[in-house]
Amino acid sequence: LSASWESSVDGVLDVLAEPDATGGVAGTGLLSEGAHGITLTVTDPEGNRGTAAASVVVLSNALPDCSILAPAAGEVWTEGQEIPFSGTGSDLETPAAELQHRWSSDLAGAFGSPEPDADGLASFSYAGLSAGVHSVSMEVTDASGGACSAAVELTVEEPPPWSSAEFTNCGESGAFGPGQTLCDTAYAGT
């Protein structure tokens, strides 16, 4: 047996529809928005055909909703510092845990794809943003490809030049009396 699916709107559908051992035919495919007459045609090895038809209405995909919870717009961070990122997404058709969350920066590109929980909350930390003013975006995509995005601007500053200390002029180990200095301290850049 062979089977084919056809839509009154989209024509022959690209649906893999091989009948199983019991003659059942099941398949999935994408239809355009609107009312469709769907016809299944089954042909046996002798060329005999049978058909079945149904009507289906495909509604438009509702886009997800999303918002960034952290970081807040205008926050200032230091290069190399772990920055917490958190956002939520929800959708009428796709369960919140199945939404795709993607974070990116106009300066750094994509940098995070955390998995959301059942409530649509997705959180992670990232320390790889370089110094500069970043426009950070979170995009949430549903199972049908519909997407929303939210953005915040944050600043990442270079660390201060005195971030490490180096000891110089250290004396030999031994006993030191009151008021004697073990080492002089000089601050060095990174």
PDB file of C-alpha atoms in Angstrom, residues 7-181:
ATOM      1  CA  SER A   7      -4.553  19.959   0.972  1.00  0.00           C
ATOM      2  CA  SER A   8      -7.078  22.002  -0.994  1.00  0.00           C
ATOM      3  CA  VAL A   9      -4.886  25.044  -0.229  1.00  0.00           C
ATOM      4  CA  ASP A  10      -1.289  23.767  -0.099  1.00  0.00           C
ATOM      5  CA  GLY A  11      -1.512  20.930  -2.652  1.00  0.00           C
ATOM      6  CA  VAL A  12       0.296  17.611  -2.168  1.00  0.00           C
ATOM      7  CA  LEU A  13       1.805  17.571   1.312  1.00  0.00           C
ATOM      8  CA  ASP A  14       5.333  16.444   2.097  1.00  0.00           C
ATOM      9  CA  VAL A  15       4.207  13.902   4.687  1.00  0.00           C
ATOM     10  CA  LEU A  16       5.905  10.548   5.119  1.00  0.00           C
ATOM     11  CA  ALA A  17       2.831   8.318   5.200  1.00  0.00           C
ATOM     12  CA  GLU A  18       3.680   4.649   4.849  1.00  0.00           C
ATOM     13  CA  PRO A  19       0.854   2.392   6.035  1.00  0.00           C
ATOM     14  CA  ASP A  20       1.745   0.216   9.037  1.00  0.00           C
ATOM     15  CA  ALA A  21       1.178  -3.552   9.272  1.00  0.00           C
ATOM     16  CA  THR A  22      -2.501  -3.024  10.117  1.00  0.00           C
ATOM     17  CA  GLY A  23      -3.058  -0.604   7.225  1.00  0.00           C
ATOM     18  CA  GLY A  24      -3.146   2.473   9.488  1.00  0.00           C
ATOM     19  CA  VAL A  25      -1.676   5.662   8.066  1.00  0.00           C
ATOM     20  CA  ALA A  26      -0.350   8.450  10.280  1.00  0.00           C
ATOM     21  CA  GLY A  27       1.884  11.380   9.457  1.00  0.00           C
ATOM     22  CA  THR A  28       2.558  14.983  10.348  1.00  0.00           C
ATOM     23  CA  GLY A  29       3.161  18.053   8.258  1.00  0.00           C
ATOM     24  CA  LEU A  30       2.810  21.805   8.217  1.00  0.00           C
ATOM     25  CA  LEU A  31      -0.194  23.595   6.767  1.00  0.00           C
ATOM     26  CA  SER A  32      -0.577  27.272   5.948  1.00  0.00           C
ATOM     27  CA  GLU A  33      -3.042  29.383   7.862  1.00  0.00           C
ATOM     28  CA  GLY A  34      -6.694  29.048   6.845  1.00  0.00           C
ATOM     29  CA  ALA A  35      -9.386  26.462   6.065  1.00  0.00           C
ATOM     30  CA  HIS A  36      -8.181  23.271   4.341  1.00  0.00           C
ATOM     31  CA  GLY A  37      -9.879  20.251   2.840  1.00  0.00           C
ATOM     32  CA  ILE A  38      -7.485  17.354   3.545  1.00  0.00           C
ATOM     33  CA  THR A  39      -7.662  14.205   1.411  1.00  0.00           C
ATOM     34  CA  LEU A  40      -5.851  10.955   2.139  1.00  0.00           C
ATOM     35  CA  THR A  41      -5.466   8.686  -0.898  1.00  0.00           C
ATOM     36  CA  VAL A  42      -4.374   5.062  -0.411  1.00  0.00           C
ATOM     37  CA  THR A  43      -3.365   2.945  -3.399  1.00  0.00           C
ATOM     38  CA  ASP A  44      -2.872  -0.838  -3.376  1.00  0.00           C
ATOM     39  CA  PRO A  45      -0.340  -2.711  -5.572  1.00  0.00           C
ATOM     40  CA  GLU A  46      -3.037  -3.303  -8.250  1.00  0.00           C
ATOM     41  CA  GLY A  47      -3.717   0.430  -8.573  1.00  0.00           C
ATOM     42  CA  ASN A  48      -7.025   0.456  -6.685  1.00  0.00           C
ATOM     43  CA  ARG A  49      -7.554   3.658  -4.726  1.00  0.00           C
ATOM     44  CA  GLY A  50      -9.496   4.670  -1.681  1.00  0.00           C
ATOM     45  CA  THR A  51      -9.883   8.152  -0.250  1.00  0.00           C
ATOM     46  CA  ALA A  52     -10.933   9.782   2.987  1.00  0.00           C
ATOM     47  CA  ALA A  53     -11.402  13.499   3.567  1.00  0.00           C
ATOM     48  CA  ALA A  54     -11.628  15.911   6.452  1.00  0.00           C
ATOM     49  CA  SER A  55     -11.822  19.669   6.939  1.00  0.00           C
ATOM     50  CA  VAL A  56      -9.304  21.496   9.101  1.00  0.00           C
ATOM     51  CA  VAL A  57      -8.881  25.137  10.061  1.00  0.00           C
ATOM     52  CA  VAL A  58      -5.342  26.281  10.887  1.00  0.00           C
ATOM     53  CA  LEU A  59      -5.253  29.334  13.127  1.00  0.00           C
ATOM     54  CA  SER A  60      -2.414  31.832  13.134  1.00  0.00           C
ATOM     55  CA  ASN A  61       0.365  31.269  15.630  1.00  0.00           C
ATOM     56  CA  ALA A  62       0.155  33.528  18.656  1.00  0.00           C
ATOM     57  CA  LEU A  63       3.611  34.949  19.350  1.00  0.00           C
ATOM     58  CA  PRO A  64       5.144  34.292  22.762  1.00  0.00           C
ATOM     59  CA  ASP A  65       5.476  36.974  25.438  1.00  0.00           C
ATOM     60  CA  CYS A  66       8.847  37.580  27.090  1.00  0.00           C
ATOM     61  CA  SER A  67      10.572  39.867  29.552  1.00  0.00           C
ATOM     62  CA  ILE A  68      14.029  40.275  31.052  1.00  0.00           C
ATOM     63  CA  LEU A  69      14.155  40.151  34.848  1.00  0.00           C
ATOM     64  CA  ALA A  70      17.930  40.595  35.250  1.00  0.00           C
ATOM     65  CA  PRO A  71      20.151  42.414  34.725  1.00  0.00           C
ATOM     66  CA  ALA A  72      18.345  45.720  35.008  1.00  0.00           C
ATOM     67  CA  ALA A  73      18.873  48.351  32.326  1.00  0.00           C
ATOM     68  CA  GLY A  74      21.821  50.636  33.011  1.00  0.00           C
ATOM     69  CA  GLU A  75      23.658  48.328  35.426  1.00  0.00           C
ATOM     70  CA  VAL A  76      27.451  48.530  35.474  1.00  0.00           C
ATOM     71  CA  TRP A  77      29.603  45.399  35.821  1.00  0.00           C
ATOM     72  CA  THR A  78      33.331  44.667  35.777  1.00  0.00           C
ATOM     73  CA  GLU A  79      34.904  42.623  32.999  1.00  0.00           C
ATOM     74  CA  GLY A  80      35.261  39.000  34.151  1.00  0.00           C
ATOM     75  CA  GLN A  81      32.514  39.363  36.759  1.00  0.00           C
ATOM     76  CA  GLU A  82      29.704  36.763  36.774  1.00  0.00           C
ATOM     77  CA  ILE A  83      26.588  38.590  35.571  1.00  0.00           C
ATOM     78  CA  PRO A  84      23.230  36.975  36.406  1.00  0.00           C
ATOM     79  CA  PHE A  85      20.798  36.770  33.469  1.00  0.00           C
ATOM     80  CA  SER A  86      17.160  35.881  33.994  1.00  0.00           C
ATOM     81  CA  GLY A  87      14.061  36.120  31.844  1.00  0.00           C
ATOM     82  CA  THR A  88      10.603  34.678  31.389  1.00  0.00           C
ATOM     83  CA  GLY A  89       8.676  33.469  28.394  1.00  0.00           C
ATOM     84  CA  SER A  90       5.105  32.257  27.894  1.00  0.00           C
ATOM     85  CA  ASP A  91       3.025  31.167  24.920  1.00  0.00           C
ATOM     86  CA  LEU A  92      -0.593  30.214  24.242  1.00  0.00           C
ATOM     87  CA  GLU A  93       0.267  27.054  22.274  1.00  0.00           C
ATOM     88  CA  THR A  94       3.732  25.908  23.425  1.00  0.00           C
ATOM     89  CA  PRO A  95       4.310  24.852  27.051  1.00  0.00           C
ATOM     90  CA  ALA A  96       6.650  27.273  28.820  1.00  0.00           C
ATOM     91  CA  ALA A  97       9.298  24.591  29.472  1.00  0.00           C
ATOM     92  CA  GLU A  98       9.500  23.888  25.717  1.00  0.00           C
ATOM     93  CA  LEU A  99      10.211  27.480  24.646  1.00  0.00           C
ATOM     94  CA  GLN A 100      13.718  28.259  23.375  1.00  0.00           C
ATOM     95  CA  HIS A 101      15.534  31.108  25.163  1.00  0.00           C
ATOM     96  CA  ARG A 102      18.578  32.674  23.453  1.00  0.00           C
ATOM     97  CA  TRP A 103      20.684  35.520  24.826  1.00  0.00           C
ATOM     98  CA  SER A 104      23.012  37.676  22.760  1.00  0.00           C
ATOM     99  CA  SER A 105      24.919  40.943  22.845  1.00  0.00           C
ATOM    100  CA  ASP A 106      25.472  43.371  19.989  1.00  0.00           C
ATOM    101  CA  LEU A 107      29.191  43.278  20.886  1.00  0.00           C
ATOM    102  CA  ALA A 108      29.706  39.632  21.882  1.00  0.00           C
ATOM    103  CA  GLY A 109      27.133  37.729  19.811  1.00  0.00           C
ATOM    104  CA  ALA A 110      25.240  34.738  21.234  1.00  0.00           C
ATOM    105  CA  PHE A 111      26.300  33.722  24.739  1.00  0.00           C
ATOM    106  CA  GLY A 112      23.520  31.748  26.442  1.00  0.00           C
ATOM    107  CA  SER A 113      20.651  29.326  25.794  1.00  0.00           C
ATOM    108  CA  PRO A 114      19.291  28.331  29.213  1.00  0.00           C
ATOM    109  CA  GLU A 115      16.416  25.872  29.456  1.00  0.00           C
ATOM    110  CA  PRO A 116      13.294  27.324  31.066  1.00  0.00           C
ATOM    111  CA  ASP A 117      11.441  25.712  33.935  1.00  0.00           C
ATOM    112  CA  ALA A 118       7.722  24.835  33.849  1.00  0.00           C
ATOM    113  CA  ASP A 119       6.850  28.476  34.625  1.00  0.00           C
ATOM    114  CA  GLY A 120       8.984  29.797  31.742  1.00  0.00           C
ATOM    115  CA  LEU A 121      11.791  31.161  33.937  1.00  0.00           C
ATOM    116  CA  ALA A 122      15.287  30.715  32.466  1.00  0.00           C
ATOM    117  CA  SER A 123      18.350  31.881  34.427  1.00  0.00           C
ATOM    118  CA  PHE A 124      22.130  31.572  34.163  1.00  0.00           C
ATOM    119  CA  SER A 125      25.315  33.525  34.898  1.00  0.00           C
ATOM    120  CA  TYR A 126      27.966  34.595  32.411  1.00  0.00           C
ATOM    121  CA  ALA A 127      31.374  36.219  32.923  1.00  0.00           C
ATOM    122  CA  GLY A 128      32.540  36.505  29.307  1.00  0.00           C
ATOM    123  CA  LEU A 129      31.307  39.942  28.260  1.00  0.00           C
ATOM    124  CA  SER A 130      34.117  42.280  27.225  1.00  0.00           C
ATOM    125  CA  ALA A 131      34.406  45.899  28.306  1.00  0.00           C
ATOM    126  CA  GLY A 132      31.933  48.193  26.556  1.00  0.00           C
ATOM    127  CA  VAL A 133      28.281  49.213  26.418  1.00  0.00           C
ATOM    128  CA  HIS A 134      26.268  46.119  25.488  1.00  0.00           C
ATOM    129  CA  SER A 135      22.746  45.927  24.132  1.00  0.00           C
ATOM    130  CA  VAL A 136      21.757  42.516  25.505  1.00  0.00           C
ATOM    131  CA  SER A 137      18.781  40.746  23.939  1.00  0.00           C
ATOM    132  CA  MET A 138      16.769  37.731  24.982  1.00  0.00           C
ATOM    133  CA  GLU A 139      14.765  36.021  22.234  1.00  0.00           C
ATOM    134  CA  VAL A 140      12.101  33.440  23.060  1.00  0.00           C
ATOM    135  CA  THR A 141      10.900  31.138  20.253  1.00  0.00           C
ATOM    136  CA  ASP A 142       7.866  28.843  20.306  1.00  0.00           C
ATOM    137  CA  ALA A 143       7.443  25.441  18.609  1.00  0.00           C
ATOM    138  CA  SER A 144       5.965  27.080  15.486  1.00  0.00           C
ATOM    139  CA  GLY A 145       8.871  29.494  15.045  1.00  0.00           C
ATOM    140  CA  GLY A 146       7.083  32.533  16.458  1.00  0.00           C
ATOM    141  CA  ALA A 147       9.394  34.745  18.508  1.00  0.00           C
ATOM    142  CA  CYS A 148       9.470  37.723  20.834  1.00  0.00           C
ATOM    143  CA  SER A 149      12.452  39.632  22.123  1.00  0.00           C
ATOM    144  CA  ALA A 150      13.356  41.952  24.958  1.00  0.00           C
ATOM    145  CA  ALA A 151      16.529  43.983  25.448  1.00  0.00           C
ATOM    146  CA  VAL A 152      18.475  45.886  28.095  1.00  0.00           C
ATOM    147  CA  GLU A 153      21.605  47.989  27.889  1.00  0.00           C
ATOM    148  CA  LEU A 154      24.378  47.392  30.381  1.00  0.00           C
ATOM    149  CA  THR A 155      27.967  48.540  30.754  1.00  0.00           C
ATOM    150  CA  VAL A 156      30.958  46.319  31.379  1.00  0.00           C
ATOM    151  CA  GLU A 157      34.014  48.213  32.610  1.00  0.00           C
ATOM    152  CA  GLU A 158      37.644  47.150  32.547  1.00  0.00           C
ATOM    153  CA  PRO A 159      38.948  46.044  35.950  1.00  0.00           C
ATOM    154  CA  PRO A 160      40.964  48.634  37.885  1.00  0.00           C
ATOM    155  CA  PRO A 161      44.697  48.687  37.044  1.00  0.00           C
ATOM    156  CA  TRP A 162      45.688  47.833  40.643  1.00  0.00           C
ATOM    157  CA  SER A 163      43.916  44.512  40.754  1.00  0.00           C
ATOM    158  CA  SER A 164      46.975  42.579  41.934  1.00  0.00           C
ATOM    159  CA  ALA A 165      49.696  43.207  44.494  1.00  0.00           C
ATOM    160  CA  GLU A 166      53.327  42.240  44.174  1.00  0.00           C
ATOM    161  CA  PHE A 167      55.778  42.122  47.081  1.00  0.00           C
ATOM    162  CA  THR A 168      59.258  43.532  46.511  1.00  0.00           C
ATOM    163  CA  ASN A 169      62.315  44.210  48.658  1.00  0.00           C
ATOM    164  CA  CYS A 170      61.543  41.281  50.903  1.00  0.00           C
ATOM    165  CA  GLY A 171      64.170  40.500  53.473  1.00  0.00           C
ATOM    166  CA  GLU A 172      65.380  37.084  54.403  1.00  0.00           C
ATOM    167  CA  SER A 173      63.239  35.075  56.717  1.00  0.00           C
ATOM    168  CA  GLY A 174      64.093  35.399  60.334  1.00  0.00           C
ATOM    169  CA  ALA A 175      63.165  37.326  63.426  1.00  0.00           C
ATOM    170  CA  PHE A 176      62.004  40.930  63.087  1.00  0.00           C
ATOM    171  CA  GLY A 177      61.679  43.390  65.847  1.00  0.00           C
ATOM    172  CA  PRO A 178      58.957  45.961  66.492  1.00  0.00           C
ATOM    173  CA  GLY A 179      58.665  48.578  63.750  1.00  0.00           C
ATOM    174  CA  GLN A 180      60.656  46.605  61.176  1.00  0.00           C
ATOM    175  CA  THR A 181      59.096  46.017  57.736  1.00  0.00           C
TER     176      THR A 181
END
